mmCIF file of N, CA, C and O in Angstrom:
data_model
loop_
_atom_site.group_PDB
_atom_site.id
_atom_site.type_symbol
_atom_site.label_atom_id
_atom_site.label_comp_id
_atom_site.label_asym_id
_atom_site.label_seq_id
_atom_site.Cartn_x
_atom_site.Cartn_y
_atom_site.Cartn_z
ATOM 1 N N UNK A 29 125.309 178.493 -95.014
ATOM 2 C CA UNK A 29 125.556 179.041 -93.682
ATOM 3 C C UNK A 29 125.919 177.902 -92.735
ATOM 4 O O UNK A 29 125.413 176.804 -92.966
ATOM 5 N N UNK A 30 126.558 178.010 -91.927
ATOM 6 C CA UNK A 30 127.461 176.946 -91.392
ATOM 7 C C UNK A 30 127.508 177.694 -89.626
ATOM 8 O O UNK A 30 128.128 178.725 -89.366
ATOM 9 N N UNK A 31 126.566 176.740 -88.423
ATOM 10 C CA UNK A 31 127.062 177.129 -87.225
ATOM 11 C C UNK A 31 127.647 176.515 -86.179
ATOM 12 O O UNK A 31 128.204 175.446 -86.426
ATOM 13 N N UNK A 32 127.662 176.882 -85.174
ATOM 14 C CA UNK A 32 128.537 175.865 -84.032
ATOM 15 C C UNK A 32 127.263 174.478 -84.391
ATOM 16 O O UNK A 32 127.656 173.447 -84.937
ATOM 17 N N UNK A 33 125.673 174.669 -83.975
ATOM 18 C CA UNK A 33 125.264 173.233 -83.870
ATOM 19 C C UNK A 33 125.512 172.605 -85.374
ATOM 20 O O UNK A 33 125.447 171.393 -85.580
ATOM 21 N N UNK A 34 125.733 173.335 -86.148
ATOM 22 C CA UNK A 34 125.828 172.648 -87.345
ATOM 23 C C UNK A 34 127.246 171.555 -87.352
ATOM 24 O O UNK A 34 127.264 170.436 -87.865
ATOM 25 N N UNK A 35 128.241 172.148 -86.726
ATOM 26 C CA UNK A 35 129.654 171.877 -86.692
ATOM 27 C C UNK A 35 129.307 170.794 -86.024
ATOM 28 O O UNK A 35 129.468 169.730 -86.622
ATOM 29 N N UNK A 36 128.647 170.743 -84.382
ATOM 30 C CA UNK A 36 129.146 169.798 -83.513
ATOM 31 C C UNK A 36 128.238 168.862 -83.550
ATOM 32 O O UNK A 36 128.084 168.050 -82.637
ATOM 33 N N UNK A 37 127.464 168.895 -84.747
ATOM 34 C CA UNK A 37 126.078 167.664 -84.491
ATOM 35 C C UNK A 37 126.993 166.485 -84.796
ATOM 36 O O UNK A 37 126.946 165.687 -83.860
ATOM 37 N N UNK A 38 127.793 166.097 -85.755
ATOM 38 C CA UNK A 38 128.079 165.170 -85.837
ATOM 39 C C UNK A 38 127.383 163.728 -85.442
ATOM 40 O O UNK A 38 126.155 163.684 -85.515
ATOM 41 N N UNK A 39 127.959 162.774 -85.107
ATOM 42 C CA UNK A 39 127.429 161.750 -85.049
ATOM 43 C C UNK A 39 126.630 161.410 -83.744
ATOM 44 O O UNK A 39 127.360 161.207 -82.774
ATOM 45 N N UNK A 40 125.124 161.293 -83.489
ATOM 46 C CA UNK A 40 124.222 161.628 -82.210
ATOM 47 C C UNK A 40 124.761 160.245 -81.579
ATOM 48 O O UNK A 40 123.906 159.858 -80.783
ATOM 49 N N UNK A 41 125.454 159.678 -81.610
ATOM 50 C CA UNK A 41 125.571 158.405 -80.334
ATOM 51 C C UNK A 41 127.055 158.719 -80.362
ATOM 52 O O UNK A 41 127.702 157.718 -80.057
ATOM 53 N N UNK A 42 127.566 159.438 -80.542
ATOM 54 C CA UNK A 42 129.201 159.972 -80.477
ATOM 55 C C UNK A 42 129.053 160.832 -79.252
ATOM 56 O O UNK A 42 130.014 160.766 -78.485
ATOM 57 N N UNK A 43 128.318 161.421 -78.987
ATOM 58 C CA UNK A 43 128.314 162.446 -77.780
ATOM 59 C C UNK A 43 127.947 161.949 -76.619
ATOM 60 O O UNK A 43 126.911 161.390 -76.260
ATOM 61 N N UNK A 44 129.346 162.340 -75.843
ATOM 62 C CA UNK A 44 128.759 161.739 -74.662
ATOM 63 C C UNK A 44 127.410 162.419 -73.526
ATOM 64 O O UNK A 44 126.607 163.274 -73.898
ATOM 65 N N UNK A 45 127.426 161.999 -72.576
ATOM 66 C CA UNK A 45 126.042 162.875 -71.394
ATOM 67 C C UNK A 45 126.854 164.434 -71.511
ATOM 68 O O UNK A 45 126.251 165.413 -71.951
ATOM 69 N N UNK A 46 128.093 164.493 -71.118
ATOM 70 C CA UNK A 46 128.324 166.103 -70.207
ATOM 71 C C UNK A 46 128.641 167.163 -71.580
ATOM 72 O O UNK A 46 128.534 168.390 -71.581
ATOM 73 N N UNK A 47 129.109 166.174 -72.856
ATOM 74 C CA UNK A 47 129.183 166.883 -73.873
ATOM 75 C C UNK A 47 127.570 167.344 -74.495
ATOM 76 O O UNK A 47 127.351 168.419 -75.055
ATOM 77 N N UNK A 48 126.601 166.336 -74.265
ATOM 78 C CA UNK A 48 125.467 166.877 -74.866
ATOM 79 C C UNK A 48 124.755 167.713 -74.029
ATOM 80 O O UNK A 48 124.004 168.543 -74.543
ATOM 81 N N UNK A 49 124.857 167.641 -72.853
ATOM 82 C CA UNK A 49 124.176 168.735 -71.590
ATOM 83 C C UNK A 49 124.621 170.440 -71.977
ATOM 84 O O UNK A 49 124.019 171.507 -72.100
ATOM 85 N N UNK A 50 126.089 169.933 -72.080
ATOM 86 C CA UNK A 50 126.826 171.473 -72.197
ATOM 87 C C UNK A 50 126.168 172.367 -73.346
ATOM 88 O O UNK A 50 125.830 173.550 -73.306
ATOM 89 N N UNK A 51 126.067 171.123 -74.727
ATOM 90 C CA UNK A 51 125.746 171.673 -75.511
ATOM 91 C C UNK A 51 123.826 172.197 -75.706
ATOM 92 O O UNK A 51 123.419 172.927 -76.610
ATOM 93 N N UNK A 52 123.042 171.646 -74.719
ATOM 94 C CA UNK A 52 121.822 171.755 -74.928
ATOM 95 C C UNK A 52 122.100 172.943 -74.380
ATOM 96 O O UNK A 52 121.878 173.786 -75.249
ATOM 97 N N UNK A 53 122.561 173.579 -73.151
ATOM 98 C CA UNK A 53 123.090 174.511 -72.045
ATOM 99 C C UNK A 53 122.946 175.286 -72.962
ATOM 100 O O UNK A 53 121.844 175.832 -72.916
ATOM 101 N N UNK A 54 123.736 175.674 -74.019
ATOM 102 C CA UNK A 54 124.170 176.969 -75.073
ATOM 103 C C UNK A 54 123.179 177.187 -76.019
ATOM 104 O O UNK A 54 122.849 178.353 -76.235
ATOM 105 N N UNK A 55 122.424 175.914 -76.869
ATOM 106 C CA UNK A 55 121.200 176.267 -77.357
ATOM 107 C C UNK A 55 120.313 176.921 -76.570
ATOM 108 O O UNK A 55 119.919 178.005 -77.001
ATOM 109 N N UNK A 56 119.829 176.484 -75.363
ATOM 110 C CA UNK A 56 118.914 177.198 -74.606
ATOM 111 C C UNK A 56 119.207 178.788 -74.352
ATOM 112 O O UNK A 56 118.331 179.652 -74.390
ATOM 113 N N UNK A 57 120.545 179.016 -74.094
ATOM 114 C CA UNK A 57 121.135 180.603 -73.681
ATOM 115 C C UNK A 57 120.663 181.325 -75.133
ATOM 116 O O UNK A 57 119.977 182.348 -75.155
ATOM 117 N N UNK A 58 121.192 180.555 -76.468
ATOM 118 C CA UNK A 58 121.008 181.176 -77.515
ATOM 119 C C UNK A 58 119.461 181.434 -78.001
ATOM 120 O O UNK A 58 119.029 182.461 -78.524
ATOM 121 N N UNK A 59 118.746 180.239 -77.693
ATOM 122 C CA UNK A 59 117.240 180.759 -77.998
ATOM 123 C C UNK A 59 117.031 181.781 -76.942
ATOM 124 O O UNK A 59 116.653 182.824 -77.476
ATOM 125 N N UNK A 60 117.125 181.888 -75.687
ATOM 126 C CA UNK A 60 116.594 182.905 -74.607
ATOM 127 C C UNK A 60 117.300 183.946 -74.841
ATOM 128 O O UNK A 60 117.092 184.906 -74.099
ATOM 129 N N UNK A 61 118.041 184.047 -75.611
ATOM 130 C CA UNK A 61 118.705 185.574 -75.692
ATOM 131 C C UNK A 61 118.381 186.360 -77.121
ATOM 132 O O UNK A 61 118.538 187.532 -77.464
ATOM 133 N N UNK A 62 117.858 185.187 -77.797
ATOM 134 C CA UNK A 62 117.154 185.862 -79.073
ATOM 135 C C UNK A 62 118.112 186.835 -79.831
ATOM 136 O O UNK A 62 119.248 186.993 -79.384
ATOM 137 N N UNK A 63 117.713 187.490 -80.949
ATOM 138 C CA UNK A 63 118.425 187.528 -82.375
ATOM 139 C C UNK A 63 118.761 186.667 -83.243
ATOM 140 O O UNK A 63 119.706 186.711 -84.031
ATOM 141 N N UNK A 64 117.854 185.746 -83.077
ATOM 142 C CA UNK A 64 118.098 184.992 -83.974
ATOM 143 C C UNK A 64 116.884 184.830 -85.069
ATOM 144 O O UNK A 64 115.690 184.822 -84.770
ATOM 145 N N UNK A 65 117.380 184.712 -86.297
ATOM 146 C CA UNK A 65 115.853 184.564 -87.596
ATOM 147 C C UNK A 65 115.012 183.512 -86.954
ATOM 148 O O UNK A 65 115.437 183.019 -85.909
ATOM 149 N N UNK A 66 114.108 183.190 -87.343
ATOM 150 C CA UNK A 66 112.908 182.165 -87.827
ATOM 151 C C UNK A 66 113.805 181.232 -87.834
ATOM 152 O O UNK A 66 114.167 180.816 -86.733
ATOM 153 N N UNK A 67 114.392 180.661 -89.030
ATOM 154 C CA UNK A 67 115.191 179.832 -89.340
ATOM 155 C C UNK A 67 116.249 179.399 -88.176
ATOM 156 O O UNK A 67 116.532 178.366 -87.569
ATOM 157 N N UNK A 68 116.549 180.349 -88.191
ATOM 158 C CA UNK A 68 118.157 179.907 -87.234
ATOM 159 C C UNK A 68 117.285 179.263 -85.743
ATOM 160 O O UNK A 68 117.917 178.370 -85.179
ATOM 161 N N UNK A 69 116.235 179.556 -85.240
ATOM 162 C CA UNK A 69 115.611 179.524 -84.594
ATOM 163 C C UNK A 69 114.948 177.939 -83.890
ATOM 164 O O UNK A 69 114.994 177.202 -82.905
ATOM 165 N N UNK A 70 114.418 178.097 -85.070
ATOM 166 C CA UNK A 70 114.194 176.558 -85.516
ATOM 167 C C UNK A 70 114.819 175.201 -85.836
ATOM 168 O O UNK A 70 114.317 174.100 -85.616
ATOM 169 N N UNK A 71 116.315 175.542 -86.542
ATOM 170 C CA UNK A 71 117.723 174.532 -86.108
ATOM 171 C C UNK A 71 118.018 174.665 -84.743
ATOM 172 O O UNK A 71 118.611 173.765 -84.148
ATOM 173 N N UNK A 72 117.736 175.486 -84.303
ATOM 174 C CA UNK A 72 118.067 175.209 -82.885
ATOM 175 C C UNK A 72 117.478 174.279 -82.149
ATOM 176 O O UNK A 72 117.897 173.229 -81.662
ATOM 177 N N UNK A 73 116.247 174.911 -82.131
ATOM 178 C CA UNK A 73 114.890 173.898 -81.179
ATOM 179 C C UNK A 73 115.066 172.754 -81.736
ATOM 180 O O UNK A 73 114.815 171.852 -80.936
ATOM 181 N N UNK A 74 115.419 172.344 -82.857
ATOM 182 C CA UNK A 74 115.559 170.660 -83.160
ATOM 183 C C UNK A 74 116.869 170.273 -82.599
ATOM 184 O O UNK A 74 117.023 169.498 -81.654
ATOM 185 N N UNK A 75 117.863 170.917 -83.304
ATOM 186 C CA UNK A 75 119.302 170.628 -82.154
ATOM 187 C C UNK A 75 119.025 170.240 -80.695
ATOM 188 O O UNK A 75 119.441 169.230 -80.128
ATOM 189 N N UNK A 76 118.288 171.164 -80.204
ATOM 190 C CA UNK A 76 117.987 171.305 -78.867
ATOM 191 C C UNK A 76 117.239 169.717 -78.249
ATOM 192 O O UNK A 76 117.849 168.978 -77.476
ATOM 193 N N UNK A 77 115.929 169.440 -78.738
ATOM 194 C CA UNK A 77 115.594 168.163 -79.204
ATOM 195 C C UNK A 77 115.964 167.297 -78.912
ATOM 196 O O UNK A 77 115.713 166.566 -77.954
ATOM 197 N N UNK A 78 117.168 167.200 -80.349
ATOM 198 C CA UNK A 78 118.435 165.912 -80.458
ATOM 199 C C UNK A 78 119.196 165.825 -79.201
ATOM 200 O O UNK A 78 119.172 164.707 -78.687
ATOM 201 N N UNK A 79 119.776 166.612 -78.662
ATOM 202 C CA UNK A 79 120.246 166.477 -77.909
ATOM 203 C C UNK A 79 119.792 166.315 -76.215
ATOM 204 O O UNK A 79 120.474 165.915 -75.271
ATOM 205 N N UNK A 80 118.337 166.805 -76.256
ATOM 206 C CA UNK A 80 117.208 165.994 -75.258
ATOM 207 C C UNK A 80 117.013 164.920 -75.427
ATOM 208 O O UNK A 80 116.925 164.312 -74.361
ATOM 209 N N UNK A 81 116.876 164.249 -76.387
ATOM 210 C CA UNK A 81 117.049 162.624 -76.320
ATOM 211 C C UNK A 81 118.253 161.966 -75.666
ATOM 212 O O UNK A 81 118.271 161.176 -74.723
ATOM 213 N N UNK A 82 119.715 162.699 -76.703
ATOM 214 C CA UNK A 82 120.471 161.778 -75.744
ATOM 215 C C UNK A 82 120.758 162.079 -74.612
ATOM 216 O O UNK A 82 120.758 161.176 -73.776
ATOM 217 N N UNK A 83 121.152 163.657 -74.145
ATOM 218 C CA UNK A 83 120.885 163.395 -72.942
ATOM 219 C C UNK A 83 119.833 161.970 -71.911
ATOM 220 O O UNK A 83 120.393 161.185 -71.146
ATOM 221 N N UNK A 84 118.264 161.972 -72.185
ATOM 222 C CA UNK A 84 117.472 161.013 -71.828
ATOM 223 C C UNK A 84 117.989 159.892 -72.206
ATOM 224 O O UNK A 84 117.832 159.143 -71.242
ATOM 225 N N UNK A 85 118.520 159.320 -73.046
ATOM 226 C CA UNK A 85 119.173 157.965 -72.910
ATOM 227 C C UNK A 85 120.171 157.639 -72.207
ATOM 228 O O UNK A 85 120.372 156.507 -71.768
ATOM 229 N N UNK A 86 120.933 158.685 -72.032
ATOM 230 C CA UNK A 86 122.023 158.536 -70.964
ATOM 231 C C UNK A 86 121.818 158.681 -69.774
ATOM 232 O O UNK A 86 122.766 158.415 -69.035
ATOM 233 N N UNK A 87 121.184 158.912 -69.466
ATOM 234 C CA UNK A 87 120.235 159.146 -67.933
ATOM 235 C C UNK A 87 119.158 157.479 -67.812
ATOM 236 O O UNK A 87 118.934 156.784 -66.821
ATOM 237 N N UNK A 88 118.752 157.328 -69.097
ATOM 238 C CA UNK A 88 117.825 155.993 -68.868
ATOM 239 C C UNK A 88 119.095 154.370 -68.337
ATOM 240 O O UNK A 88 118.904 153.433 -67.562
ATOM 241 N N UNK A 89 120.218 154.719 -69.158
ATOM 242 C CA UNK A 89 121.099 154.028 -69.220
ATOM 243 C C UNK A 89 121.493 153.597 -67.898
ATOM 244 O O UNK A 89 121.462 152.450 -67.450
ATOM 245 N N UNK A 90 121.909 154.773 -67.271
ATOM 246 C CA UNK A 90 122.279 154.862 -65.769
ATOM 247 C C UNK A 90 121.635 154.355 -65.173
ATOM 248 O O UNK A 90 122.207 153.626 -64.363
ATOM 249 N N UNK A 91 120.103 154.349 -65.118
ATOM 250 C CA UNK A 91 119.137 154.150 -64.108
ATOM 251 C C UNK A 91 119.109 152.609 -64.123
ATOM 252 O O UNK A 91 118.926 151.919 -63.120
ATOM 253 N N UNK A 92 119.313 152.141 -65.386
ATOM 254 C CA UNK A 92 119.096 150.635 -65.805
ATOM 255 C C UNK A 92 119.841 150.053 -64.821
ATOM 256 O O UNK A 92 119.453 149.420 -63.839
ATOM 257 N N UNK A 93 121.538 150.473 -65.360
ATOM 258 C CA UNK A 93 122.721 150.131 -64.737
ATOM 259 C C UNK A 93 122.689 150.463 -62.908
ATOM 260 O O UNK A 93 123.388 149.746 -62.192
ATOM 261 N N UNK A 94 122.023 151.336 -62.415
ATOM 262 C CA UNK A 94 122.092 151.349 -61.093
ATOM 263 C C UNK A 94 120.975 150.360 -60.492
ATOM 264 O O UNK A 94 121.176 149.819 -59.404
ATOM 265 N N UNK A 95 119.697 150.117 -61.278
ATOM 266 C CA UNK A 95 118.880 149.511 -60.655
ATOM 267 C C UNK A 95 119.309 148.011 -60.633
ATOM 268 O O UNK A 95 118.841 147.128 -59.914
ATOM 269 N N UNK A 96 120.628 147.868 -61.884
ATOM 270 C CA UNK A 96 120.935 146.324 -61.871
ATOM 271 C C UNK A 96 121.425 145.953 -60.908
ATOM 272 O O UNK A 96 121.173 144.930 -60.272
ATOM 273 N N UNK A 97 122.681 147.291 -60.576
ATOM 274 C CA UNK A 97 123.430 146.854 -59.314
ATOM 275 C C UNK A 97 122.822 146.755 -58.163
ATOM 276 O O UNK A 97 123.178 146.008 -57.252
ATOM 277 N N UNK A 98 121.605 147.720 -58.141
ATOM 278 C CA UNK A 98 120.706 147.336 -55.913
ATOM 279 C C UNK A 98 120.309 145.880 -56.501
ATOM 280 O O UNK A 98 120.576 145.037 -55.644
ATOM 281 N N UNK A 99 119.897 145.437 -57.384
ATOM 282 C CA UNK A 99 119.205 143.901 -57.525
ATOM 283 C C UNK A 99 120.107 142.735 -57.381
ATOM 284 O O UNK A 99 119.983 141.571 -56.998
ATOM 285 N N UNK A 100 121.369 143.726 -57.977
ATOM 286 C CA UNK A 100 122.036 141.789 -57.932
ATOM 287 C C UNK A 100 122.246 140.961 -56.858
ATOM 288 O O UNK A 100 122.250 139.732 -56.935
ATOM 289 N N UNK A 101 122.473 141.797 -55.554
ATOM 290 C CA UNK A 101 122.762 141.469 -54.040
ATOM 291 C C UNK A 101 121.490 140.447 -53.869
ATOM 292 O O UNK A 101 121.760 139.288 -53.552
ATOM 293 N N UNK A 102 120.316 140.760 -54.033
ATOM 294 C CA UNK A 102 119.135 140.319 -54.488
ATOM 295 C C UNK A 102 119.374 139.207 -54.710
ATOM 296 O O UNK A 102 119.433 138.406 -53.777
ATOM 297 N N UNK A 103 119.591 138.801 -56.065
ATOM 298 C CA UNK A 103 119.884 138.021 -57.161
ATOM 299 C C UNK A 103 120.920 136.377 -56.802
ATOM 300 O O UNK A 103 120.804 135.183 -57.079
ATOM 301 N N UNK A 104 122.047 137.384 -55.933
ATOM 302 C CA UNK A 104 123.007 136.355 -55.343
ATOM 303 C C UNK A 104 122.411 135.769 -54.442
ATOM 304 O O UNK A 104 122.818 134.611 -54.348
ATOM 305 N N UNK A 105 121.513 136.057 -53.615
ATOM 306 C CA UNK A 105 121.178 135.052 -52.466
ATOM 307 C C UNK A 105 122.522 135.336 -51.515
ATOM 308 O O UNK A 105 123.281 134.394 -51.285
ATOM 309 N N UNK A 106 122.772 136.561 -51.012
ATOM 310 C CA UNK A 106 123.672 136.680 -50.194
ATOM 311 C C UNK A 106 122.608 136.560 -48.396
ATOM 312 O O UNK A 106 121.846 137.373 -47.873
ATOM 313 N N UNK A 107 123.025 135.314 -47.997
ATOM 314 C CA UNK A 107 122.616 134.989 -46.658
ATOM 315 C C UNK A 107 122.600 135.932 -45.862
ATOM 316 O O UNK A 107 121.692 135.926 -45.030
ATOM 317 N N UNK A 108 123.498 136.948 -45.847
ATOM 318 C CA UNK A 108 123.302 138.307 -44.765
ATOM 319 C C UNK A 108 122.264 138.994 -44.892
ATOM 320 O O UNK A 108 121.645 139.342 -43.887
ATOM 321 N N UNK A 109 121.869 139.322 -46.087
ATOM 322 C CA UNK A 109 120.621 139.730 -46.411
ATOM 323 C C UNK A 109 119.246 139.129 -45.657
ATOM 324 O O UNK A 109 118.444 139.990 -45.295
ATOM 325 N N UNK A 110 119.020 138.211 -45.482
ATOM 326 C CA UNK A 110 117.964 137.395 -45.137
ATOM 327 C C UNK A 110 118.409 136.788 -43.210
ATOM 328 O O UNK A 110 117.899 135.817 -42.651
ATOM 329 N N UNK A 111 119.367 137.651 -42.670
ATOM 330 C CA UNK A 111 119.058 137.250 -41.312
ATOM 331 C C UNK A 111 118.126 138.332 -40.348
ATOM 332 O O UNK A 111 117.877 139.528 -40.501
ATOM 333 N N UNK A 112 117.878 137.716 -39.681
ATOM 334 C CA UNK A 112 117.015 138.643 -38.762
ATOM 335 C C UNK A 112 117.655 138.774 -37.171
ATOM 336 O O UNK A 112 117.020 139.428 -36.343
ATOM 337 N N UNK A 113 118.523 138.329 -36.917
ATOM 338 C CA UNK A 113 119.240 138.164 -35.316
ATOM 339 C C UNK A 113 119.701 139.885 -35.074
ATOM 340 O O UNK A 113 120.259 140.234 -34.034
#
């Protein structure tokens, strides 16, 4: 038996943030709308999972990358920073 998450799991660091959001998006509709076996059920919630991680890494990623950028101003010793007049 062969389904869409089966198709699009492919490679988990291949997907980007809006591709894995979309796709957690449709697992969730598909578990909340039910008809689905035990089984089918259960590939999901792990699909679902997998793709909660990367989502969370791509979100951790960002945060890294934004917190680098407020610091570097920091970092440079830019003199404007440090006047008080």
């Amino acid at each position: 038996m062969t389904s869409t998450t089966d198709e699009a799991a492919g490679p988990a660091g291949a997907l980007g943030y809006e591709q894995a959001r979309d796709e957690l998006i449709e697992v969730v509709r598909r578990l909340e709308a039910g008809g689905t076996t035990l089984e089918e059920s259960l590939a999901l919630w792990e699909r679902g999972e997998e793709l909660s991680k990367i989502c969370r890494r791509w979100l951790d990623g960002a945060r890294a990358r934004l917190d680098a950028a407020l610091a570097a101003p920091e970092a440079d010793g830019d003199p404007d920073d440090d006047v008080d007049s």
